[in-house]
Amino acid sequence: MSNGYKGAASVVVPAAIIAFALASCQAGSSEPTATVTVTVSAEPTATPVPRLNGQDPLDAGRYQVNGGVSTGLSVEVPGSGWSASGDWVVIGPRGNDLPDGMAIRFYTIPNLAANPLSHSAGNLDPPVGPTVDDMVQAIVAHPALTASAPEDITIDGHAGQLVTITIPASAELPIVEGGPAYYFYAEPSGGGIWGFAPGQTFDWYIVDVDGERLIIDSFHYPGTSEEDLAAQRTVVESVQFGSNP
């Protein structure tokens, strides 16, 4: 996939046009008229970055992602069996299910589920505040979430924190439409953001993007290979912010 620029164009200008004034001043001259080649460089034009749109497979290259932040964002995908789900998820070469899959989701959420095993329990009240620190502290303090200590991170110059959340191996997940669900956010109208397998791990890169809180949710399983985990981290680190980088 090309992400470069269009090259220079050559324009040939007959010397008769350039030499006309000289010829009028040198009447009777028998010297032959030469042809001069003038090269004019065209202005470089950036190649548009395509959008994620459920492609399966994805060609290697950079794609715009609908992450819910107004600045927009894009991500570099290595190809080799990667695919997209809608316009906000990239999926690794072994799918996103047990035993060895992985995926990366991009989204914003205003709150956390009060009980990850019950959609009807709704979300935290009072709700989580608007900052990265607010979300991180709510995760760490949540009595029903198993989370790591936060780490400071920077993605494309934007500060954030990384927190890892793991669904307990002993968890008995409720079965909803589409399969098991472990809720991180319960959308009031139904659905939301959830995991779907005991032992599933979620690396949440929570980033402040010009005052908006983005979650880059990089999930995997105990069986996901170290090679695939390294590729997943590389994709996360490739994130660039802007509508069409």
Short mmCIF file of N, CA, C and O in Angstrom, two decimals, residues 41-147:
data_model
loop_
_atom_site.label_atom_id
_atom_site.label_comp_id
_atom_site.label_asym_id
_atom_site.label_seq_id
_atom_site.Cartn_x
_atom_site.Cartn_y
_atom_site.Cartn_z
N SER A 41 9.04 20.73 -11.03
CA SER A 41 8.65 19.78 -9.99
C SER A 41 7.24 20.10 -9.50
O SER A 41 6.95 21.23 -9.11
N ALA A 42 6.37 19.10 -9.54
CA ALA A 42 5.02 19.27 -9.03
C ALA A 42 5.03 19.31 -7.50
O ALA A 42 5.90 18.73 -6.86
N GLU A 43 4.06 19.99 -6.92
CA GLU A 43 3.94 20.01 -5.46
C GLU A 43 3.59 18.61 -4.96
O GLU A 43 2.73 17.94 -5.53
N PRO A 44 4.28 18.12 -3.90
CA PRO A 44 3.95 16.78 -3.38
C PRO A 44 2.53 16.74 -2.85
O PRO A 44 2.04 17.68 -2.22
N THR A 45 1.84 15.63 -3.12
CA THR A 45 0.47 15.45 -2.66
C THR A 45 0.41 14.24 -1.73
O THR A 45 0.79 13.14 -2.14
N ALA A 46 -0.05 14.43 -0.50
CA ALA A 46 -0.11 13.33 0.46
C ALA A 46 -1.16 12.31 0.03
O ALA A 46 -2.24 12.66 -0.43
N THR A 47 -0.82 11.04 0.13
CA THR A 47 -1.77 9.98 -0.18
C THR A 47 -2.76 9.85 0.97
O THR A 47 -2.36 9.72 2.12
N PRO A 48 -4.08 9.88 0.71
CA PRO A 48 -5.06 9.76 1.79
C PRO A 48 -4.89 8.45 2.56
O PRO A 48 -4.58 7.41 1.98
N VAL A 49 -5.09 8.50 3.87
CA VAL A 49 -5.00 7.31 4.71
C VAL A 49 -6.37 6.62 4.69
O VAL A 49 -7.37 7.22 5.06
N PRO A 50 -6.44 5.36 4.27
CA PRO A 50 -7.74 4.68 4.22
C PRO A 50 -8.31 4.44 5.63
O PRO A 50 -7.58 4.46 6.62
N ARG A 51 -9.61 4.21 5.68
CA ARG A 51 -10.29 3.99 6.96
C ARG A 51 -10.50 2.50 7.21
O ARG A 51 -10.71 1.73 6.29
N LEU A 52 -10.44 2.13 8.49
CA LEU A 52 -10.89 0.79 8.85
C LEU A 52 -12.36 0.65 8.49
O LEU A 52 -13.17 1.54 8.76
N ASN A 53 -12.69 -0.50 7.89
CA ASN A 53 -14.08 -0.70 7.49
C ASN A 53 -14.39 -2.19 7.38
O ASN A 53 -14.94 -2.65 6.38
N GLY A 54 -13.98 -2.94 8.41
CA GLY A 54 -14.27 -4.36 8.43
C GLY A 54 -13.46 -5.20 7.46
O GLY A 54 -13.85 -6.33 7.14
N GLN A 55 -12.32 -4.69 6.98
CA GLN A 55 -11.54 -5.43 5.99
C GLN A 55 -10.99 -6.73 6.58
O GLN A 55 -10.48 -6.75 7.70
N ASP A 56 -11.07 -7.80 5.79
CA ASP A 56 -10.55 -9.10 6.21
C ASP A 56 -10.07 -9.86 4.98
O ASP A 56 -10.88 -10.38 4.21
N PRO A 57 -8.74 -9.91 4.75
CA PRO A 57 -7.70 -9.38 5.63
C PRO A 57 -7.40 -7.91 5.36
O PRO A 57 -7.89 -7.34 4.37
N LEU A 58 -6.59 -7.32 6.23
CA LEU A 58 -6.08 -5.97 6.03
C LEU A 58 -4.76 -6.03 5.30
O LEU A 58 -3.89 -6.85 5.63
N ASP A 59 -4.59 -5.17 4.29
CA ASP A 59 -3.27 -5.00 3.71
C ASP A 59 -2.39 -4.27 4.73
O ASP A 59 -2.88 -3.48 5.54
N ALA A 60 -1.11 -4.54 4.70
CA ALA A 60 -0.18 -3.83 5.58
C ALA A 60 -0.24 -2.34 5.27
O ALA A 60 -0.32 -1.93 4.11
N GLY A 61 -0.21 -1.51 6.31
CA GLY A 61 -0.23 -0.07 6.11
C GLY A 61 -0.95 0.65 7.23
O GLY A 61 -1.34 0.06 8.23
N ARG A 62 -1.13 1.94 7.04
CA ARG A 62 -1.74 2.80 8.05
C ARG A 62 -3.22 3.01 7.73
O ARG A 62 -3.60 3.21 6.57
N TYR A 63 -4.04 3.00 8.79
CA TYR A 63 -5.49 3.16 8.65
C TYR A 63 -6.03 4.17 9.66
O TYR A 63 -5.55 4.21 10.81
N GLN A 64 -7.02 4.94 9.24
CA GLN A 64 -7.74 5.80 10.16
C GLN A 64 -8.72 4.95 10.97
O GLN A 64 -9.36 4.04 10.45
N VAL A 65 -8.83 5.29 12.27
CA VAL A 65 -9.65 4.53 13.20
C VAL A 65 -10.68 5.46 13.83
O VAL A 65 -10.37 6.61 14.16
N ASN A 66 -11.90 4.97 13.99
CA ASN A 66 -12.92 5.73 14.71
C ASN A 66 -12.79 5.43 16.20
O ASN A 66 -13.41 4.51 16.72
N GLY A 67 -11.96 6.24 16.90
CA GLY A 67 -11.74 6.01 18.32
C GLY A 67 -12.60 6.87 19.22
O GLY A 67 -12.50 6.77 20.45
N GLY A 68 -13.42 7.74 18.63
CA GLY A 68 -14.30 8.57 19.43
C GLY A 68 -13.72 9.88 19.88
O GLY A 68 -14.38 10.63 20.60
N VAL A 69 -12.46 10.19 19.49
CA VAL A 69 -11.87 11.47 19.86
C VAL A 69 -11.91 12.41 18.66
O VAL A 69 -11.76 11.97 17.51
N SER A 70 -12.12 13.68 18.91
CA SER A 70 -12.36 14.64 17.83
C SER A 70 -11.15 14.87 16.95
O SER A 70 -11.28 15.26 15.79
N THR A 71 -9.93 14.65 17.48
CA THR A 71 -8.74 14.86 16.68
C THR A 71 -8.57 13.79 15.62
O THR A 71 -7.86 13.98 14.63
N GLY A 72 -9.21 12.63 15.79
CA GLY A 72 -8.99 11.50 14.91
C GLY A 72 -7.68 10.80 15.26
O GLY A 72 -6.85 11.32 16.00
N LEU A 73 -7.52 9.58 14.74
CA LEU A 73 -6.29 8.83 14.99
C LEU A 73 -6.10 7.80 13.90
O LEU A 73 -7.04 7.43 13.19
N SER A 74 -4.86 7.33 13.76
CA SER A 74 -4.56 6.28 12.81
C SER A 74 -3.59 5.31 13.43
O SER A 74 -2.93 5.60 14.43
N VAL A 75 -3.49 4.12 12.81
CA VAL A 75 -2.65 3.05 13.35
C VAL A 75 -2.01 2.30 12.19
O VAL A 75 -2.60 2.15 11.12
N GLU A 76 -0.80 1.80 12.41
CA GLU A 76 -0.08 1.04 11.40
C GLU A 76 -0.28 -0.45 11.66
O GLU A 76 0.01 -0.95 12.75
N VAL A 77 -0.80 -1.16 10.65
CA VAL A 77 -1.09 -2.59 10.78
C VAL A 77 -0.08 -3.38 9.94
O VAL A 77 0.18 -3.01 8.79
N PRO A 78 0.49 -4.46 10.49
CA PRO A 78 1.54 -5.16 9.76
C PRO A 78 1.06 -6.08 8.65
O PRO A 78 1.88 -6.62 7.91
N GLY A 79 -0.24 -6.27 8.49
CA GLY A 79 -0.70 -7.24 7.51
C GLY A 79 -0.54 -8.65 8.06
O GLY A 79 -0.74 -8.89 9.25
N SER A 80 -0.16 -9.60 7.21
CA SER A 80 0.10 -10.99 7.64
C SER A 80 -1.07 -11.57 8.41
O SER A 80 -0.90 -12.13 9.50
N GLY A 81 -2.27 -11.43 7.88
CA GLY A 81 -3.43 -12.05 8.50
C GLY A 81 -4.23 -11.18 9.43
O GLY A 81 -5.26 -11.63 9.96
N TRP A 82 -3.82 -9.94 9.68
CA TRP A 82 -4.60 -9.04 10.52
C TRP A 82 -5.89 -8.66 9.79
O TRP A 82 -5.96 -8.67 8.56
N SER A 83 -6.90 -8.30 10.58
CA SER A 83 -8.19 -7.92 10.00
C SER A 83 -8.82 -6.81 10.84
O SER A 83 -8.27 -6.41 11.88
N ALA A 84 -9.96 -6.31 10.39
CA ALA A 84 -10.68 -5.25 11.11
C ALA A 84 -12.07 -5.74 11.46
O ALA A 84 -12.67 -6.54 10.75
N SER A 85 -12.58 -5.23 12.56
CA SER A 85 -13.99 -5.41 12.92
C SER A 85 -14.60 -4.02 12.96
O SER A 85 -14.26 -3.21 13.83
N GLY A 86 -15.48 -3.73 12.02
CA GLY A 86 -16.03 -2.38 11.94
C GLY A 86 -14.94 -1.37 11.69
O GLY A 86 -13.97 -1.63 10.96
N ASP A 87 -15.07 -0.20 12.32
CA ASP A 87 -14.11 0.88 12.10
C ASP A 87 -13.31 1.22 13.35
O ASP A 87 -12.64 2.25 13.41
N TRP A 88 -13.35 0.33 14.39
CA TRP A 88 -12.71 0.67 15.66
C TRP A 88 -11.91 -0.46 16.30
O TRP A 88 -11.38 -0.31 17.39
N VAL A 89 -11.80 -1.61 15.62
CA VAL A 89 -11.09 -2.76 16.17
C VAL A 89 -10.17 -3.35 15.11
O VAL A 89 -10.59 -3.56 13.97
N VAL A 90 -8.91 -3.63 15.49
CA VAL A 90 -8.01 -4.42 14.65
C VAL A 90 -7.74 -5.74 15.36
O VAL A 90 -7.55 -5.78 16.58
N ILE A 91 -7.75 -6.83 14.59
CA ILE A 91 -7.68 -8.18 15.14
C ILE A 91 -6.42 -8.86 14.63
O ILE A 91 -6.07 -8.75 13.45
N GLY A 92 -5.74 -9.58 15.53
CA GLY A 92 -4.49 -10.24 15.19
C GLY A 92 -4.65 -11.40 14.24
O GLY A 92 -5.76 -11.82 13.91
N PRO A 93 -3.54 -11.98 13.80
CA PRO A 93 -3.57 -13.01 12.75
C PRO A 93 -4.21 -14.33 13.18
O PRO A 93 -4.54 -15.16 12.33
N ARG A 94 -4.38 -14.55 14.48
CA ARG A 94 -5.03 -15.78 14.96
C ARG A 94 -6.42 -15.49 15.52
O ARG A 94 -6.95 -16.26 16.33
N GLY A 95 -7.04 -14.40 15.10
CA GLY A 95 -8.37 -14.06 15.57
C GLY A 95 -8.34 -13.40 16.94
O GLY A 95 -7.29 -13.07 17.48
N ASN A 96 -9.53 -13.22 17.52
CA ASN A 96 -9.61 -12.53 18.82
C ASN A 96 -10.19 -13.42 19.92
O ASN A 96 -10.58 -12.95 20.97
N ASP A 97 -10.24 -14.73 19.68
CA ASP A 97 -10.82 -15.65 20.64
C ASP A 97 -9.76 -16.52 21.30
O ASP A 97 -8.59 -16.54 20.89
N LEU A 98 -10.19 -17.28 22.32
CA LEU A 98 -9.35 -18.31 22.91
C LEU A 98 -8.93 -19.31 21.83
O LEU A 98 -9.65 -19.51 20.85
N PRO A 99 -7.77 -19.96 21.96
CA PRO A 99 -6.87 -19.85 23.12
C PRO A 99 -5.73 -18.85 22.95
O PRO A 99 -5.06 -18.52 23.91
N ASP A 100 -5.52 -18.34 21.70
CA ASP A 100 -4.29 -17.58 21.43
C ASP A 100 -4.53 -16.32 20.61
O ASP A 100 -3.62 -15.79 19.99
N GLY A 101 -5.78 -15.82 20.59
CA GLY A 101 -6.07 -14.63 19.80
C GLY A 101 -5.66 -13.34 20.48
O GLY A 101 -5.12 -13.32 21.60
N MET A 102 -5.95 -12.22 19.83
CA MET A 102 -5.70 -10.90 20.39
C MET A 102 -6.37 -9.87 19.50
O MET A 102 -6.69 -10.12 18.33
N ALA A 103 -6.61 -8.69 20.06
CA ALA A 103 -7.18 -7.59 19.29
C ALA A 103 -6.88 -6.28 20.01
O ALA A 103 -6.44 -6.27 21.17
N ILE A 104 -7.11 -5.17 19.30
CA ILE A 104 -6.94 -3.84 19.88
C ILE A 104 -8.20 -3.05 19.57
O ILE A 104 -8.59 -2.92 18.40
N ARG A 105 -8.85 -2.52 20.62
CA ARG A 105 -10.06 -1.72 20.46
C ARG A 105 -9.75 -0.28 20.85
O ARG A 105 -8.95 -0.03 21.76
N PHE A 106 -10.41 0.66 20.18
CA PHE A 106 -10.20 2.09 20.43
C PHE A 106 -11.55 2.72 20.75
O PHE A 106 -12.47 2.66 19.94
N TYR A 107 -11.68 3.34 21.94
CA TYR A 107 -12.98 3.90 22.31
C TYR A 107 -12.84 4.89 23.47
O TYR A 107 -11.78 5.00 24.11
N THR A 108 -13.92 5.59 23.72
CA THR A 108 -14.05 6.42 24.91
C THR A 108 -15.25 5.93 25.70
O THR A 108 -16.27 5.54 25.12
N ILE A 109 -15.13 5.91 27.03
CA ILE A 109 -16.27 5.59 27.90
C ILE A 109 -16.28 6.59 29.05
O ILE A 109 -15.22 7.00 29.54
N PRO A 110 -17.47 6.99 29.52
CA PRO A 110 -17.54 8.01 30.57
C PRO A 110 -17.51 7.44 31.98
O PRO A 110 -17.40 8.21 32.94
N ASN A 111 -17.61 6.11 32.12
CA ASN A 111 -17.80 5.54 33.45
C ASN A 111 -17.37 4.08 33.43
O ASN A 111 -16.98 3.54 32.37
N LEU A 112 -17.46 3.41 34.59
CA LEU A 112 -17.18 1.99 34.69
C LEU A 112 -18.42 1.25 35.18
O LEU A 112 -19.22 1.79 35.97
N ALA A 113 -18.58 0.00 34.76
CA ALA A 113 -19.68 -0.82 35.24
C ALA A 113 -19.57 -1.03 36.75
O ALA A 113 -18.48 -1.26 37.28
N ALA A 114 -20.70 -0.96 37.43
CA ALA A 114 -20.70 -1.17 38.88
C ALA A 114 -20.38 -2.62 39.21
O ALA A 114 -19.66 -2.91 40.18
N ASN A 115 -20.90 -3.54 38.42
CA ASN A 115 -20.67 -4.97 38.62
C ASN A 115 -20.39 -5.59 37.26
O ASN A 115 -21.28 -5.66 36.41
N PRO A 116 -19.15 -6.04 37.00
CA PRO A 116 -18.83 -6.56 35.66
C PRO A 116 -19.61 -7.81 35.27
O PRO A 116 -19.64 -8.17 34.10
N LEU A 117 -20.28 -8.44 36.24
CA LEU A 117 -21.07 -9.64 35.95
C LEU A 117 -22.55 -9.35 35.79
O LEU A 117 -23.35 -10.28 35.65
N SER A 118 -22.92 -8.07 35.81
CA SER A 118 -24.35 -7.73 35.72
C SER A 118 -24.55 -6.42 34.98
O SER A 118 -24.22 -5.34 35.51
N HIS A 119 -25.11 -6.49 33.79
CA HIS A 119 -25.42 -5.27 33.05
C HIS A 119 -26.47 -4.45 33.77
O HIS A 119 -26.44 -3.21 33.78
N SER A 120 -27.43 -5.12 34.38
CA SER A 120 -28.54 -4.42 35.03
C SER A 120 -28.09 -3.61 36.25
O SER A 120 -28.81 -2.72 36.70
N ALA A 121 -26.90 -3.88 36.76
CA ALA A 121 -26.39 -3.11 37.90
C ALA A 121 -25.96 -1.71 37.48
O ALA A 121 -25.72 -0.85 38.35
N GLY A 122 -25.86 -1.48 36.19
CA GLY A 122 -25.51 -0.14 35.71
C GLY A 122 -24.05 0.20 35.93
O GLY A 122 -23.18 -0.68 36.02
N ASN A 123 -23.78 1.50 36.06
CA ASN A 123 -22.42 2.01 36.20
C ASN A 123 -22.22 2.67 37.56
O ASN A 123 -23.17 2.84 38.33
N LEU A 124 -20.99 3.02 37.85
CA LEU A 124 -20.66 3.59 39.15
C LEU A 124 -21.44 4.88 39.42
O LEU A 124 -21.64 5.69 38.51
N ASP A 125 -21.84 5.05 40.65
CA ASP A 125 -22.53 6.26 41.09
C ASP A 125 -21.97 6.66 42.46
O ASP A 125 -22.12 5.91 43.41
N PRO A 126 -21.27 7.81 42.55
CA PRO A 126 -21.08 8.82 41.49
C PRO A 126 -20.18 8.30 40.37
O PRO A 126 -19.36 7.41 40.58
N PRO A 127 -20.35 8.89 39.17
CA PRO A 127 -19.59 8.41 38.02
C PRO A 127 -18.12 8.80 38.09
O PRO A 127 -17.72 9.68 38.86
N VAL A 128 -17.33 8.14 37.27
CA VAL A 128 -15.91 8.45 37.17
C VAL A 128 -15.73 9.86 36.60
O VAL A 128 -16.47 10.27 35.71
N GLY A 129 -14.75 10.60 37.12
CA GLY A 129 -14.46 11.93 36.60
C GLY A 129 -13.88 11.87 35.19
O GLY A 129 -13.64 10.78 34.63
N PRO A 130 -13.60 13.03 34.58
CA PRO A 130 -13.27 13.08 33.15
C PRO A 130 -11.80 12.85 32.78
O PRO A 130 -11.49 12.71 31.60
N THR A 131 -10.89 12.81 33.75
CA THR A 131 -9.47 12.76 33.42
C THR A 131 -8.93 11.33 33.37
O THR A 131 -9.57 10.38 33.83
N VAL A 132 -7.71 11.22 32.85
CA VAL A 132 -7.02 9.92 32.85
C VAL A 132 -6.84 9.43 34.28
O VAL A 132 -7.12 8.26 34.59
N ASP A 133 -6.38 10.30 35.17
CA ASP A 133 -6.18 9.90 36.56
C ASP A 133 -7.48 9.44 37.22
O ASP A 133 -7.49 8.48 38.01
N ASP A 134 -8.58 10.11 36.89
CA ASP A 134 -9.87 9.70 37.44
C ASP A 134 -10.20 8.25 37.07
O ASP A 134 -10.62 7.45 37.90
N MET A 135 -10.01 7.91 35.81
CA MET A 135 -10.32 6.56 35.35
C MET A 135 -9.37 5.54 35.98
O MET A 135 -9.79 4.46 36.44
N VAL A 136 -8.10 5.87 36.02
CA VAL A 136 -7.11 4.95 36.59
C VAL A 136 -7.42 4.67 38.05
O VAL A 136 -7.43 3.50 38.50
N GLN A 137 -7.69 5.70 38.82
CA GLN A 137 -7.98 5.51 40.24
C GLN A 137 -9.27 4.72 40.44
O GLN A 137 -9.37 3.90 41.36
N ALA A 138 -10.26 4.93 39.58
CA ALA A 138 -11.50 4.18 39.70
C ALA A 138 -11.28 2.70 39.41
O ALA A 138 -11.88 1.83 40.07
N ILE A 139 -10.43 2.40 38.44
CA ILE A 139 -10.12 1.00 38.13
C ILE A 139 -9.41 0.33 39.30
O ILE A 139 -9.78 -0.76 39.76
N VAL A 140 -8.38 0.99 39.80
CA VAL A 140 -7.58 0.41 40.89
C VAL A 140 -8.42 0.21 42.15
O VAL A 140 -8.26 -0.77 42.88
N ALA A 141 -9.34 1.15 42.40
CA ALA A 141 -10.16 1.08 43.61
C ALA A 141 -11.40 0.20 43.47
O ALA A 141 -12.06 -0.10 44.47
N HIS A 142 -11.70 -0.23 42.25
CA HIS A 142 -12.94 -0.99 42.01
C HIS A 142 -12.85 -2.36 42.70
O HIS A 142 -11.95 -3.16 42.41
N PRO A 143 -13.77 -2.69 43.60
CA PRO A 143 -13.66 -3.94 44.35
C PRO A 143 -13.84 -5.20 43.50
O PRO A 143 -13.40 -6.28 43.90
N ALA A 144 -14.44 -5.07 42.31
CA ALA A 144 -14.70 -6.25 41.49
C ALA A 144 -13.71 -6.42 40.35
O ALA A 144 -13.81 -7.39 39.59
N LEU A 145 -12.74 -5.51 40.20
CA LEU A 145 -11.77 -5.60 39.12
C LEU A 145 -10.41 -6.02 39.65
O LEU A 145 -9.96 -5.53 40.69
N THR A 146 -9.76 -6.90 38.93
CA THR A 146 -8.38 -7.32 39.25
C THR A 146 -7.46 -6.55 38.32
O THR A 146 -7.41 -6.81 37.10
N ALA A 147 -6.74 -5.58 38.88
CA ALA A 147 -5.96 -4.65 38.05
C ALA A 147 -4.54 -4.50 38.58
O ALA A 147 -4.28 -4.64 39.79
#
